[in-house]
CSV table of C-alpha atoms (C1' of nucleotides) in Angstrom, one decimal:
chain,number,residue,atom,x,y,z
A,1313,MET,CA,20.1,39.8,0.5
A,1314,PHE,CA,22.6,37.3,-0.8
A,1315,THR,CA,25.8,37.0,-2.6
A,1316,TYR,CA,27.5,34.2,-4.6
A,1317,ASN,CA,30.9,33.4,-5.2
A,1318,ASP,CA,32.7,34.2,-8.3
A,1319,GLN,CA,34.9,31.1,-8.2
A,1320,GLN,CA,31.8,29.1,-9.3
A,1321,ALA,CA,31.3,31.4,-12.2
A,1322,ASN,CA,32.8,28.8,-14.5
A,1323,GLU,CA,29.9,26.4,-13.7
A,1324,LYS,CA,27.0,27.3,-15.7
A,1325,TYR,CA,24.5,25.2,-13.6
A,1326,TYR,CA,25.6,25.7,-10.0
A,1327,ARG,CA,25.8,28.4,-7.6
A,1328,LYS,CA,26.8,28.4,-4.0
A,1329,VAL,CA,24.5,31.1,-2.5
A,1330,GLN,CA,25.8,32.5,0.7
A,1331,LEU,CA,22.8,33.6,3.0
A,1332,PRO,CA,23.3,34.9,6.5
A,1333,ALA,CA,22.6,31.5,7.9
A,1334,GLY,CA,24.7,29.4,6.0
A,1335,ASP,CA,25.5,28.2,2.4
A,1336,LEU,CA,22.6,27.2,-0.1
A,1337,HIS,CA,23.7,25.1,-3.0
A,1338,VAL,CA,21.7,25.7,-6.0
A,1339,PHE,CA,21.7,23.8,-9.3
A,1340,ALA,CA,20.0,25.7,-12.1
A,1341,GLY,CA,21.0,27.5,-15.2
A,1342,ASP,CA,21.0,31.4,-15.5
A,1343,GLN,CA,17.6,31.8,-16.5
A,1344,LEU,CA,16.0,29.7,-14.2
A,1345,PHE,CA,18.0,31.0,-11.2
A,1346,GLU,CA,17.1,34.5,-12.1
A,1347,ALA,CA,13.4,33.8,-12.2
A,1348,LEU,CA,13.5,32.4,-8.6
A,1349,ASP,CA,11.4,34.0,-6.2
A,1350,TYR,CA,13.1,35.7,-3.4
A,1351,LYS,CA,11.0,33.8,-1.0
A,1352,VAL,CA,12.7,30.6,-1.9
A,1353,PHE,CA,15.8,32.1,-0.4
A,1354,ASP,CA,14.0,33.5,2.7
A,1355,MET,CA,12.7,30.0,3.3
A,1356,ALA,CA,16.3,28.5,3.0
A,1357,ASN,CA,17.6,30.9,5.4
A,1358,ASN,CA,15.1,29.8,7.9
A,1359,ASN,CA,15.8,26.2,7.2
A,1360,LEU,CA,19.6,26.9,7.6
A,1361,GLN,CA,19.1,28.0,11.2
A,1362,ILE,CA,18.0,24.5,12.2
A,1363,PRO,CA,21.1,23.4,14.5
A,1364,ASN,CA,24.2,21.3,13.5
A,1365,ARG,CA,25.8,21.0,10.2
A,1366,LEU,CA,23.5,21.0,7.5
A,1367,TYR,CA,23.8,20.6,3.8
A,1368,MET,CA,21.1,22.2,1.9
A,1369,SER,CA,20.5,22.4,-1.8
A,1370,TYR,CA,17.7,23.4,-4.4
A,1371,THR,CA,17.3,21.9,-7.9
A,1372,PRO,CA,15.8,24.2,-10.7
A,1373,ASP,CA,12.3,23.0,-10.1
A,1374,VAL,CA,12.2,24.5,-6.6
A,1375,HIS,CA,9.3,26.6,-5.5
A,1376,VAL,CA,7.6,27.9,-2.4
A,1377,GLY,CA,6.1,25.2,0.0
A,1378,VAL,CA,5.0,25.2,3.7
A,1379,GLY,CA,8.0,25.9,5.9
A,1380,THR,CA,10.5,24.4,3.3
A,1381,CYS,CA,10.6,24.7,-0.5
A,1382,ILE,CA,9.6,21.9,-2.8
A,1383,GLY,CA,12.8,21.0,-4.6
A,1384,THR,CA,14.9,20.8,-1.4
A,1385,THR,CA,17.5,18.4,-0.3
A,1386,ALA,CA,18.5,18.6,3.3
A,1387,VAL,CA,21.3,16.3,5.0
A,1388,TRP,CA,22.6,16.1,8.4
A,1389,GLU,CA,25.1,13.5,9.9
A,1390,ALA,CA,22.9,10.8,11.3
A,1391,ALA,CA,24.8,10.8,14.7
A,1392,SER,CA,23.8,14.6,15.4
A,1393,GLY,CA,20.9,15.1,13.0
A,1394,TYR,CA,17.5,16.5,12.8
A,1395,VAL,CA,14.3,15.4,11.4
A,1396,SER,CA,11.7,18.0,10.0
A,1397,PRO,CA,8.1,17.1,8.9
A,1398,SER,CA,8.4,20.4,7.1
A,1399,ILE,CA,11.2,19.1,4.9
A,1400,VAL,CA,9.5,15.8,4.2
A,1401,GLY,CA,6.2,17.6,3.2
A,1402,SER,CA,2.8,16.4,4.2
A,1403,ASP,CA,2.4,14.0,1.2
A,1404,ILE,CA,4.7,11.4,2.8
A,1405,GLY,CA,6.1,8.7,0.2
A,1406,CYS,CA,4.7,10.8,-2.7
A,1407,GLY,CA,6.5,9.7,-5.9
A,1408,MET,CA,6.5,8.0,-9.3
A,1409,ARG,CA,6.0,4.4,-10.6
A,1410,VAL,CA,6.6,3.5,-14.2
A,1411,HIS,CA,5.5,0.2,-16.2
A,1412,LEU,CA,6.6,-1.2,-19.4
A,1413,THR,CA,3.9,-2.5,-21.7
A,1414,ASN,CA,4.2,-4.7,-24.8
A,1415,LEU,CA,2.2,-2.1,-27.0
A,1416,HIS,CA,3.8,0.3,-29.4
A,1417,ARG,CA,2.7,3.9,-30.1
A,1418,ASP,CA,1.2,2.7,-33.4
A,1419,ASP,CA,-1.3,0.4,-31.4
A,1420,LEU,CA,-2.9,3.3,-29.6
A,1421,GLN,CA,-3.0,5.6,-32.8
A,1422,GLU,CA,-6.7,5.9,-32.9
A,1423,VAL,CA,-8.2,8.6,-30.5
A,1424,LYS,CA,-11.3,6.3,-30.2
A,1425,LEU,CA,-9.1,3.5,-28.8
A,1426,ARG,CA,-7.4,5.8,-26.4
A,1427,ARG,CA,-10.8,7.0,-25.2
A,1428,LYS,CA,-12.0,3.3,-24.7
A,1429,LEU,CA,-8.9,2.4,-22.6
A,1430,VAL,CA,-9.3,5.7,-20.5
A,1431,LYS,CA,-13.0,4.7,-19.8
A,1432,ALA,CA,-11.7,1.1,-18.9
A,1433,ILE,CA,-9.3,2.5,-16.5
A,1434,GLU,CA,-11.9,5.0,-14.9
A,1435,LYS,CA,-14.0,2.0,-14.2
A,1436,LEU,CA,-11.3,0.5,-11.9
A,1437,LEU,CA,-9.5,3.6,-10.7
A,1438,PRO,CA,-12.1,5.9,-9.5
A,1439,ALA,CA,-11.2,9.5,-10.0
A,1440,GLU,CA,-14.1,11.5,-8.8
A,1441,GLU,CA,-14.2,13.6,-5.9
A,1442,HIS,CA,-13.8,11.5,-2.5
A,1443,ALA,CA,-13.1,8.6,-4.8
A,1444,ARG,CA,-13.1,5.0,-3.0
A,1445,GLY,CA,-10.7,2.3,-4.2
A,1446,HIS,CA,-12.0,-1.2,-5.0
A,1447,PHE,CA,-9.7,-2.9,-2.5
A,1448,SER,CA,-11.7,-3.3,0.6
A,1449,ASP,CA,-10.3,-6.9,1.0
A,1450,ILE,CA,-7.1,-5.5,1.9
A,1451,ARG,CA,-6.1,-5.2,5.6
A,1452,LEU,CA,-4.7,-1.6,6.0
A,1453,GLU,CA,-2.7,-2.6,9.0
A,1454,HIS,CA,-0.8,-5.1,7.0
A,1455,VAL,CA,-0.1,-2.5,4.3
A,1456,LEU,CA,1.2,-0.2,6.9
A,1457,ARG,CA,3.2,-2.6,8.6
A,1458,LYS,CA,4.6,-4.6,5.5
A,1459,GLY,CA,4.1,-2.5,2.5
A,1460,LEU,CA,3.6,-4.7,-0.7
A,1461,HIS,CA,4.4,-7.8,1.4
A,1462,GLY,CA,1.0,-6.9,3.2
A,1463,LEU,CA,-1.0,-7.6,0.2
A,1464,PRO,CA,-3.2,-10.7,-0.5
A,1465,LYS,CA,-1.4,-12.7,-3.3
A,1466,LYS,CA,-4.1,-12.2,-5.9
A,1467,TYR,CA,-2.8,-8.5,-6.2
A,1468,ILE,CA,0.8,-9.7,-7.0
A,1469,PRO,CA,0.0,-11.2,-10.5
A,1470,ASP,CA,3.5,-12.5,-11.2
A,1471,GLY,CA,4.8,-13.3,-7.8
A,1472,TYR,CA,7.1,-11.3,-5.5
A,1473,THR,CA,10.5,-11.4,-7.1
A,1474,PRO,CA,12.6,-8.5,-6.1
A,1475,LYS,CA,15.6,-9.4,-7.9
A,1476,LYS,CA,13.7,-9.5,-11.0
A,1477,ALA,CA,13.3,-6.2,-12.8
A,1478,THR,CA,10.5,-7.5,-14.7
A,1479,SER,CA,8.2,-8.1,-12.0
A,1480,LEU,CA,5.2,-6.3,-11.6
A,1481,THR,CA,6.1,-5.6,-8.0
A,1482,HIS,CA,9.8,-4.9,-8.1
A,1483,VAL,CA,10.6,-1.7,-6.4
A,1484,GLU,CA,13.7,-0.4,-4.7
A,1485,HIS,CA,12.5,-0.8,-1.0
A,1486,SER,CA,9.0,-2.6,-1.0
A,1487,LYS,CA,9.1,-2.6,2.9
A,1488,PHE,CA,10.0,-0.1,5.3
A,1489,ALA,CA,10.3,-1.5,9.0
A,1490,PHE,CA,9.6,0.4,11.8
A,1491,ASP,CA,8.5,-0.1,15.5
A,1492,GLU,CA,4.8,-0.7,14.8
A,1493,SER,CA,3.5,0.1,18.3
A,1494,HIS,CA,3.3,3.7,17.3
A,1495,LEU,CA,0.4,3.0,14.8
A,1496,ASP,CA,-2.1,3.1,17.5
A,1497,ARG,CA,-1.5,6.9,18.1
A,1498,LEU,CA,-3.6,7.9,14.9
A,1499,PRO,CA,-7.3,8.4,15.3
A,1500,GLU,CA,-9.7,5.8,14.1
A,1501,MET,CA,-11.0,8.3,11.4
A,1502,TYR,CA,-7.9,8.1,9.4
A,1503,TRP,CA,-7.7,4.4,9.5
A,1504,HIS,CA,-11.1,4.2,8.0
A,1505,ARG,CA,-10.5,7.0,5.5
A,1506,SER,CA,-7.1,5.5,4.5
A,1507,HIS,CA,-8.5,2.1,4.0
A,1508,ARG,CA,-11.3,3.5,1.6
A,1509,GLN,CA,-8.6,5.6,-0.4
A,1510,LEU,CA,-6.2,2.7,-1.3
A,1511,GLY,CA,-5.7,2.4,-4.9
A,1512,THR,CA,-6.9,5.8,-5.6
A,1513,LEU,CA,-4.9,8.7,-7.1
A,1514,GLY,CA,-6.0,11.9,-5.2
A,1515,SER,CA,-6.0,15.2,-6.8
A,1516,GLY,CA,-3.7,18.1,-7.6
A,1517,ASN,CA,-0.7,17.2,-9.5
A,1518,HIS,CA,-1.1,13.3,-9.2
A,1519,PHE,CA,-1.9,11.4,-12.3
A,1520,ALA,CA,-1.6,8.2,-14.3
A,1521,GLU,CA,-0.6,8.7,-17.9
A,1522,ILE,CA,-0.1,6.6,-20.9
A,1523,GLN,CA,2.7,7.5,-22.7
A,1524,ALA,CA,5.1,6.7,-25.5
A,1525,ILE,CA,9.0,6.9,-25.4
A,1526,GLU,CA,11.5,8.0,-27.3
A,1527,ILE,CA,15.1,6.7,-26.4
A,1528,HIS,CA,17.9,9.2,-26.0
A,1529,GLU,CA,20.8,8.2,-28.4
A,1530,ASP,CA,23.5,8.9,-25.8
A,1531,ASN,CA,22.0,6.3,-23.4
A,1532,ARG,CA,20.7,3.6,-26.0
A,1533,ALA,CA,22.8,0.9,-24.2
A,1534,ILE,CA,21.3,1.6,-20.9
A,1535,ALA,CA,17.7,1.9,-22.5
A,1536,GLU,CA,18.2,-1.6,-23.9
A,1537,LYS,CA,19.3,-2.9,-20.6
A,1538,TRP,CA,16.3,-1.6,-19.0
A,1539,GLY,CA,14.0,-3.3,-21.5
A,1540,LEU,CA,13.0,0.0,-23.4
A,1541,ARG,CA,12.3,0.2,-27.1
A,1542,ASP,CA,11.6,3.1,-29.3
A,1543,GLY,CA,7.9,3.8,-29.4
A,1544,GLN,CA,7.1,1.7,-26.6
A,1545,ILE,CA,4.0,2.4,-24.6
A,1546,ILE,CA,4.6,2.8,-20.8
A,1547,VAL,CA,2.2,3.7,-17.8
A,1548,MET,CA,3.5,6.5,-15.5
A,1549,ILE,CA,1.9,6.8,-12.0
A,1550,HIS,CA,2.3,9.9,-9.8
A,1551,SER,CA,0.7,9.5,-6.4
A,1552,GLY,CA,1.3,9.4,-2.6
A,1553,SER,CA,0.0,8.2,0.7
A,1554,ARG,CA,-3.4,10.0,0.6
A,1555,ALA,CA,-5.0,10.8,3.9
A,1556,TRP,CA,-2.7,8.6,5.9
A,1557,GLY,CA,0.6,10.6,5.1
A,1558,GLY,CA,-1.4,13.7,6.0
A,1559,ALA,CA,-2.6,12.4,9.4
A,1560,VAL,CA,1.1,11.4,10.1
A,1561,SER,CA,2.5,14.8,9.2
A,1562,GLN,CA,-0.3,16.6,11.3
A,1563,TYR,CA,0.1,14.1,14.4
A,1564,GLY,CA,4.0,13.9,14.2
A,1565,GLY,CA,4.2,17.5,13.6
A,1566,SER,CA,2.2,18.6,16.6
A,1567,GLU,CA,4.2,16.3,18.7
A,1568,ILE,CA,7.3,17.9,17.5
A,1569,GLY,CA,5.9,21.4,17.9
A,1570,LYS,CA,5.1,20.7,21.6
A,1571,TRP,CA,8.9,19.7,22.0
A,1572,MET,CA,9.9,22.9,20.2
A,1573,ARG,CA,7.8,25.0,22.6
A,1574,ARG,CA,9.1,23.1,25.8
A,1575,THR,CA,12.7,23.6,24.8
A,1576,GLY,CA,12.4,27.2,23.3
A,1577,THR,CA,13.4,26.0,19.8
A,1578,GLY,CA,12.3,27.7,16.5
A,1579,THR,CA,13.2,30.0,13.7
A,1580,ALA,CA,11.4,33.0,12.2
A,1581,ASP,CA,8.9,30.8,10.6
A,1582,PRO,CA,6.6,29.1,13.0
A,1583,ARG,CA,5.5,26.6,10.4
A,1584,LEU,CA,9.0,25.3,10.2
A,1585,ILE,CA,8.9,22.1,12.4
A,1586,PHE,CA,11.9,20.2,13.2
A,1587,ALA,CA,13.6,18.2,16.3
A,1588,PRO,CA,16.6,16.4,16.9
A,1589,LEU,CA,16.4,12.6,15.9
A,1590,ASP,CA,17.4,11.5,19.4
A,1591,SER,CA,14.3,13.1,20.9
A,1592,GLU,CA,11.1,11.1,21.5
A,1593,ALA,CA,8.8,13.2,19.3
A,1594,ALA,CA,11.4,12.8,16.4
A,1595,ALA,CA,11.6,9.1,16.8
A,1596,ALA,CA,7.6,8.7,16.9
A,1597,TYR,CA,7.3,10.8,13.7
A,1598,VAL,CA,10.1,8.6,11.9
A,1599,HIS,CA,8.3,5.3,12.7
A,1600,LEU,CA,5.0,6.7,11.5
A,1601,MET,CA,6.7,8.3,8.5
A,1602,TYR,CA,7.7,4.8,7.5
A,1603,SER,CA,4.1,3.4,7.8
A,1604,ALA,CA,3.3,6.2,5.3
A,1605,LEU,CA,6.2,5.1,2.8
A,1606,ASN,CA,4.9,1.6,3.0
A,1607,TYR,CA,1.1,3.1,2.3
A,1608,ALA,CA,2.5,5.2,-0.6
A,1609,VAL,CA,4.4,2.5,-2.5
A,1610,THR,CA,1.5,0.1,-2.1
A,1611,ASN,CA,-1.0,2.7,-3.2
A,1612,ARG,CA,1.1,3.2,-6.5
A,1613,HIS,CA,1.2,-0.7,-6.9
A,1614,LEU,CA,-2.6,-0.8,-6.5
A,1615,ILE,CA,-3.2,1.9,-9.1
A,1616,ALA,CA,-0.9,0.1,-11.4
A,1617,TYR,CA,-2.9,-3.2,-10.7
A,1618,ALA,CA,-6.1,-1.4,-11.7
A,1619,ILE,CA,-4.9,-0.1,-15.0
A,1620,ARG,CA,-3.2,-3.5,-15.9
A,1621,GLU,CA,-6.9,-5.0,-15.6
A,1622,ALA,CA,-8.3,-2.2,-17.7
A,1623,PHE,CA,-5.7,-2.7,-20.4
A,1624,ARG,CA,-6.4,-6.4,-20.5
A,1625,ASP,CA,-10.2,-5.6,-20.5
A,1626,VAL,CA,-9.5,-3.6,-23.9
A,1627,CYS,CA,-6.6,-5.2,-25.3
A,1628,GLY,CA,-7.0,-8.8,-24.2
A,1629,SER,CA,-4.9,-11.2,-22.1
A,1630,LYS,CA,-1.7,-11.0,-24.2
A,1631,PHE,CA,-1.2,-7.6,-22.8
A,1632,GLU,CA,1.8,-7.4,-20.3
A,1633,MET,CA,2.9,-4.9,-18.0
A,1634,THR,CA,6.1,-4.9,-15.9
A,1635,THR,CA,7.5,-2.7,-13.4
A,1636,LEU,CA,10.5,-0.6,-14.5
A,1637,TYR,CA,10.7,1.2,-11.1
A,1638,ASP,CA,9.1,3.0,-8.3
A,1639,LEU,CA,10.8,6.0,-6.7
A,1640,MET,CA,9.5,8.4,-4.0
A,1641,HIS,CA,10.3,12.1,-3.9
A,1642,ASN,CA,9.0,13.2,-0.4
A,1643,TYR,CA,10.9,11.3,2.5
A,1644,ALA,CA,13.6,11.3,4.9
A,1645,TRP,CA,15.8,8.2,5.8
A,1646,GLU,CA,19.4,7.2,6.5
A,1647,GLU,CA,21.9,6.7,3.8
A,1648,THR,CA,25.7,6.1,3.8
A,1649,HIS,CA,27.6,8.8,2.0
A,1650,GLY,CA,31.5,8.7,2.1
A,1651,GLY,CA,31.4,6.0,4.7
A,1652,THR,CA,29.1,8.2,7.0
A,1653,PRO,CA,25.5,7.4,8.1
A,1654,MET,CA,23.7,10.6,6.9
A,1655,PHE,CA,20.1,11.6,7.5
A,1656,VAL,CA,18.7,12.6,4.2
A,1657,HIS,CA,15.6,14.7,3.7
A,1658,ARG,CA,14.2,15.0,0.0
A,1659,LYS,CA,11.1,17.3,-0.5
A,1660,GLY,CA,10.3,17.3,-4.2
A,1661,ALA,CA,13.6,15.8,-4.9
A,1662,THR,CA,14.6,12.4,-6.5
A,1663,ARG,CA,17.4,10.2,-5.7
A,1664,ALA,CA,19.4,9.4,-9.1
A,1665,LEU,CA,22.2,6.9,-8.3
A,1666,PRO,CA,24.8,6.4,-11.0
A,1667,ALA,CA,26.1,3.0,-12.4
A,1668,GLN,CA,27.9,0.9,-9.8
A,1669,HIS,CA,26.8,2.7,-6.7
A,1670,PRO,CA,26.3,-0.1,-4.2
A,1671,ASP,CA,22.7,1.2,-3.1
A,1672,ASN,CA,21.3,0.4,-6.4
A,1673,PRO,CA,19.0,-2.7,-6.3
A,1674,GLU,CA,20.9,-5.7,-8.2
A,1675,PRO,CA,19.1,-5.4,-11.4
A,1676,TYR,CA,20.2,-1.7,-11.8
A,1677,LEU,CA,23.9,-2.1,-10.3
A,1678,ALA,CA,25.4,-2.0,-13.8
A,1679,THR,CA,23.4,0.9,-15.1
A,1680,GLY,CA,22.3,2.9,-12.3
A,1681,HIS,CA,18.5,2.6,-11.5
A,1682,PRO,CA,15.9,4.6,-13.3
A,1683,ALA,CA,15.1,8.1,-12.1
A,1684,LEU,CA,11.5,9.0,-13.0
A,1685,ILE,CA,10.8,12.5,-13.6
A,1686,PRO,CA,7.3,13.8,-14.5
A,1687,GLY,CA,6.5,16.9,-16.8
A,1688,SER,CA,3.4,19.0,-16.6
A,1689,MET,CA,0.2,17.8,-18.2
A,1690,GLY,CA,0.5,18.0,-21.9
A,1691,THR,CA,4.1,18.0,-21.9
A,1692,SER,CA,6.8,15.3,-21.8
A,1693,SER,CA,8.0,13.3,-18.8
A,1694,TYR,CA,11.5,11.8,-18.6
A,1695,LEU,CA,13.4,8.5,-17.5
A,1696,MET,CA,16.8,9.6,-16.3
A,1697,VAL,CA,20.0,7.9,-14.7
A,1698,GLY,CA,22.3,9.1,-12.1
A,1699,GLN,CA,25.8,10.5,-13.0
A,1700,PRO,CA,29.1,10.2,-10.8
A,1701,GLY,CA,28.9,14.1,-10.6
A,1702,GLY,CA,25.6,13.7,-8.5
A,1703,GLU,CA,27.9,12.9,-5.5
A,1704,ARG,CA,28.2,16.4,-4.8
A,1705,ASN,CA,24.5,16.8,-4.2
A,1706,TYR,CA,24.0,13.5,-2.3
A,1707,TYR,CA,22.5,12.1,-5.5
A,1708,SER,CA,19.6,14.3,-5.7
A,1709,ILE,CA,17.9,15.7,-8.7
A,1710,CYS,CA,14.8,17.4,-9.7
A,1711,HIS,CA,11.3,15.7,-8.9
A,1712,GLY,CA,9.5,17.5,-12.0
A,1713,ALA,CA,8.8,20.7,-13.8
A,1714,GLY,CA,7.9,22.6,-10.6
A,1715,ARG,CA,5.0,25.3,-10.2
A,1716,ILE,CA,5.5,28.9,-11.2
A,1717,ARG,CA,1.9,30.0,-10.7
A,1718,SER,CA,-0.4,29.5,-7.6
A,1719,ARG,CA,-3.6,27.2,-8.4
A,1720,SER,CA,-5.7,30.4,-8.0
A,1721,ALA,CA,-3.6,32.6,-10.2
A,1722,THR,CA,-3.7,29.7,-12.9
A,1723,LYS,CA,-7.4,29.5,-12.8
A,1724,ARG,CA,-7.6,33.4,-13.3
A,1725,LEU,CA,-5.0,33.4,-16.2
A,1726,VAL,CA,-5.6,30.2,-18.2
A,1727,THR,CA,-9.0,29.6,-20.3
A,1728,VAL,CA,-10.6,26.3,-21.2
A,1729,ASP,CA,-9.8,27.0,-24.9
A,1730,GLN,CA,-6.2,27.3,-24.0
A,1731,PHE,CA,-6.0,24.4,-22.0
A,1732,GLU,CA,-7.8,22.4,-24.8
A,1733,SER,CA,-5.3,23.7,-27.2
A,1734,SER,CA,-2.2,22.6,-25.3
A,1735,LEU,CA,-4.0,18.9,-24.9
A,1736,ARG,CA,-4.5,19.1,-28.8
A,1737,VAL,CA,-8.3,18.4,-28.2
A,1738,GLY,CA,-9.9,17.7,-31.7
A,1739,THR,CA,-6.8,16.7,-33.3
A,1740,ALA,CA,-5.5,13.1,-34.0
A,1741,ASP,CA,-2.9,13.8,-31.7
A,1742,GLU,CA,-5.1,14.7,-28.8
A,1743,ILE,CA,-4.1,13.8,-25.3
A,1744,VAL,CA,-7.2,12.0,-23.9
A,1745,VAL,CA,-8.1,13.0,-20.5
A,1746,ASN,CA,-10.6,11.3,-18.3
A,1747,GLN,CA,-12.1,14.5,-16.8
A,1748,ARG,CA,-14.9,15.9,-18.9
A,1749,MET,CA,-15.0,19.1,-16.9
A,1750,LEU,CA,-11.6,20.5,-17.9
A,1751,GLU,CA,-12.2,23.6,-15.8
A,1752,SER,CA,-11.9,21.5,-12.8
A,1753,ILE,CA,-8.4,20.6,-13.3
A,1754,ILE,CA,-7.3,23.7,-15.0
A,1755,ASP,CA,-4.9,24.7,-12.2
A,1756,GLU,CA,-2.9,21.7,-13.6
A,1757,SER,CA,-2.5,23.3,-17.1
A,1758,PRO,CA,1.1,23.5,-18.4
A,1759,GLN,CA,1.1,27.4,-17.8
A,1760,ALA,CA,1.1,26.6,-14.1
A,1761,TYR,CA,4.6,25.2,-14.5
A,1762,LYS,CA,8.1,25.9,-15.5
A,1763,ASP,CA,9.3,24.4,-18.6
A,1764,VAL,CA,10.4,20.7,-17.7
A,1765,ASP,CA,12.9,20.6,-20.9
A,1766,GLN,CA,14.7,23.7,-19.1
A,1767,ILE,CA,14.8,22.0,-15.7
A,1768,ILE,CA,16.2,18.8,-17.3
A,1769,GLU,CA,18.9,20.8,-19.0
A,1770,SER,CA,20.1,22.3,-15.8
A,1771,VAL,CA,20.3,18.9,-14.2
A,1772,VAL,CA,22.1,17.3,-17.1
A,1773,GLY,CA,24.3,20.5,-17.5
A,1774,ALA,CA,25.2,20.3,-13.6
A,1775,GLY,CA,26.3,16.8,-14.4
A,1776,LEU,CA,23.8,15.1,-11.8
A,1777,ALA,CA,22.0,12.9,-14.4
A,1778,SER,CA,21.4,12.2,-17.9
A,1779,VAL,CA,18.5,11.3,-20.1
A,1780,VAL,CA,17.5,7.7,-20.9
A,1781,ALA,CA,14.1,8.4,-22.6
A,1782,LYS,CA,11.7,11.1,-23.3
A,1783,CYS,CA,8.0,10.1,-22.5
A,1784,LYS,CA,5.1,11.8,-24.5
A,1785,PRO,CA,1.7,11.4,-23.0
A,1786,LEU,CA,-1.2,9.9,-25.2
A,1787,ALA,CA,-3.7,9.8,-22.4
A,1788,SER,CA,-3.8,11.3,-18.9
A,1789,ILE,CA,-6.0,10.1,-15.9
A,1790,LYS,CA,-6.5,12.9,-13.2
A,1791,GLY,CA,-8.4,13.0,-9.9
A,1792,VAL,CA,-10.5,16.1,-8.5
B,324,DA,C1',-2.1,17.5,-0.9
B,325,DT,C1',-5.7,17.3,1.9
B,326,DG,C1',-13.8,15.1,2.0
B,327,DT,C1',-8.7,22.0,2.9
B,328,DA,C1',-9.7,25.7,7.8
B,329,DC,C1',-8.2,29.1,14.0
DNA sequence: ATGTAC
């Protein structure tokens, strides 16, 4: 069905795949490339039929999603561009957040203490089915309109200091501005549900983990500038915009679907939804999408707030937790590349800017900002930094390990015993998990995912990014 | 991913 260019044969981690509808750029080593399901190419071929000049690429964690694969970067010139809810994904603003603590791995050596900590976190970060957050005093409308700026001051423990990398609130963009008149379009039920869900993880691959880091020797200077130390305990959070993002995706998608039927636009896949940026339906979706980005960033902040309180309950008030970074991997927005405004979609793809790139927030201009890459449960996660070579992929890298098995197939294949042994249950090294019923999250076992170390090798090999630190989990909090 | 869904 496809061929690839021999000229690129000298590049071990990149292939230009020539599909009938256009070129697909794939960043992956041989083994990962050859293991890809043909469906991901089928899907790319549909996506490449969306009009106007489109750059499309996959990172090695790519796998099949609805309409568009997870692991996709898709870029148009903003002036003649399209927006696609399918290339954003339904969990709008889903992403990662990492906090540094003043604890060392040795401080959490005892399994008993890790268990105590997980229990304390569970009290403040509800993880049961249909979990409700503890933040009823927050106005949802303020969060949607202003992101972190819409929070009452008590949830900003060290003041809002965007230029200070050590602030608990420091994020790349803490506020996504948009035309707020569109907010009224979403049904009342979603306002209530989203309000209740503020400060909850959600289920599936979302998690909060306590990890210990190992600094990579190649990037020790950068690690030091970021405030990382060997053996340091960090908190990593993976969550998104909960019901709000889903509602935006559904409403925006159905309006865009109407536009497609009216104009007779489409591809072979009816679930691939898209419209030109200058259409009314596309504009409404983009406005609402930004409200979901505000929700997602704030949600991760509130999860971090809850975890900070729990740590302080267990470790005392000398415990400190500062923000390293917050970074989304499901969104679309405008960026300038080579002086041209471009509309960039990332679905399961992470922006990783190199040192000196002007879009870095000021505290990270000299080093490049941290790119936060989760692994699967029980395996390592990574803190990375963009390299100049990332320019050819619009500075996009992978977003994690990437699934290789459906949830149902994983449940059939993996036993609780196997899952327990990958979490080293019963040893001094046990990764403590909040969920007692491991069968309820067995579809998240490492066997459901590609090997994150191989994914990282491809991204590094392709010259897109390099590793600053490897993060090993000590405890993991999952929702159901 | 989602108190899943024509």
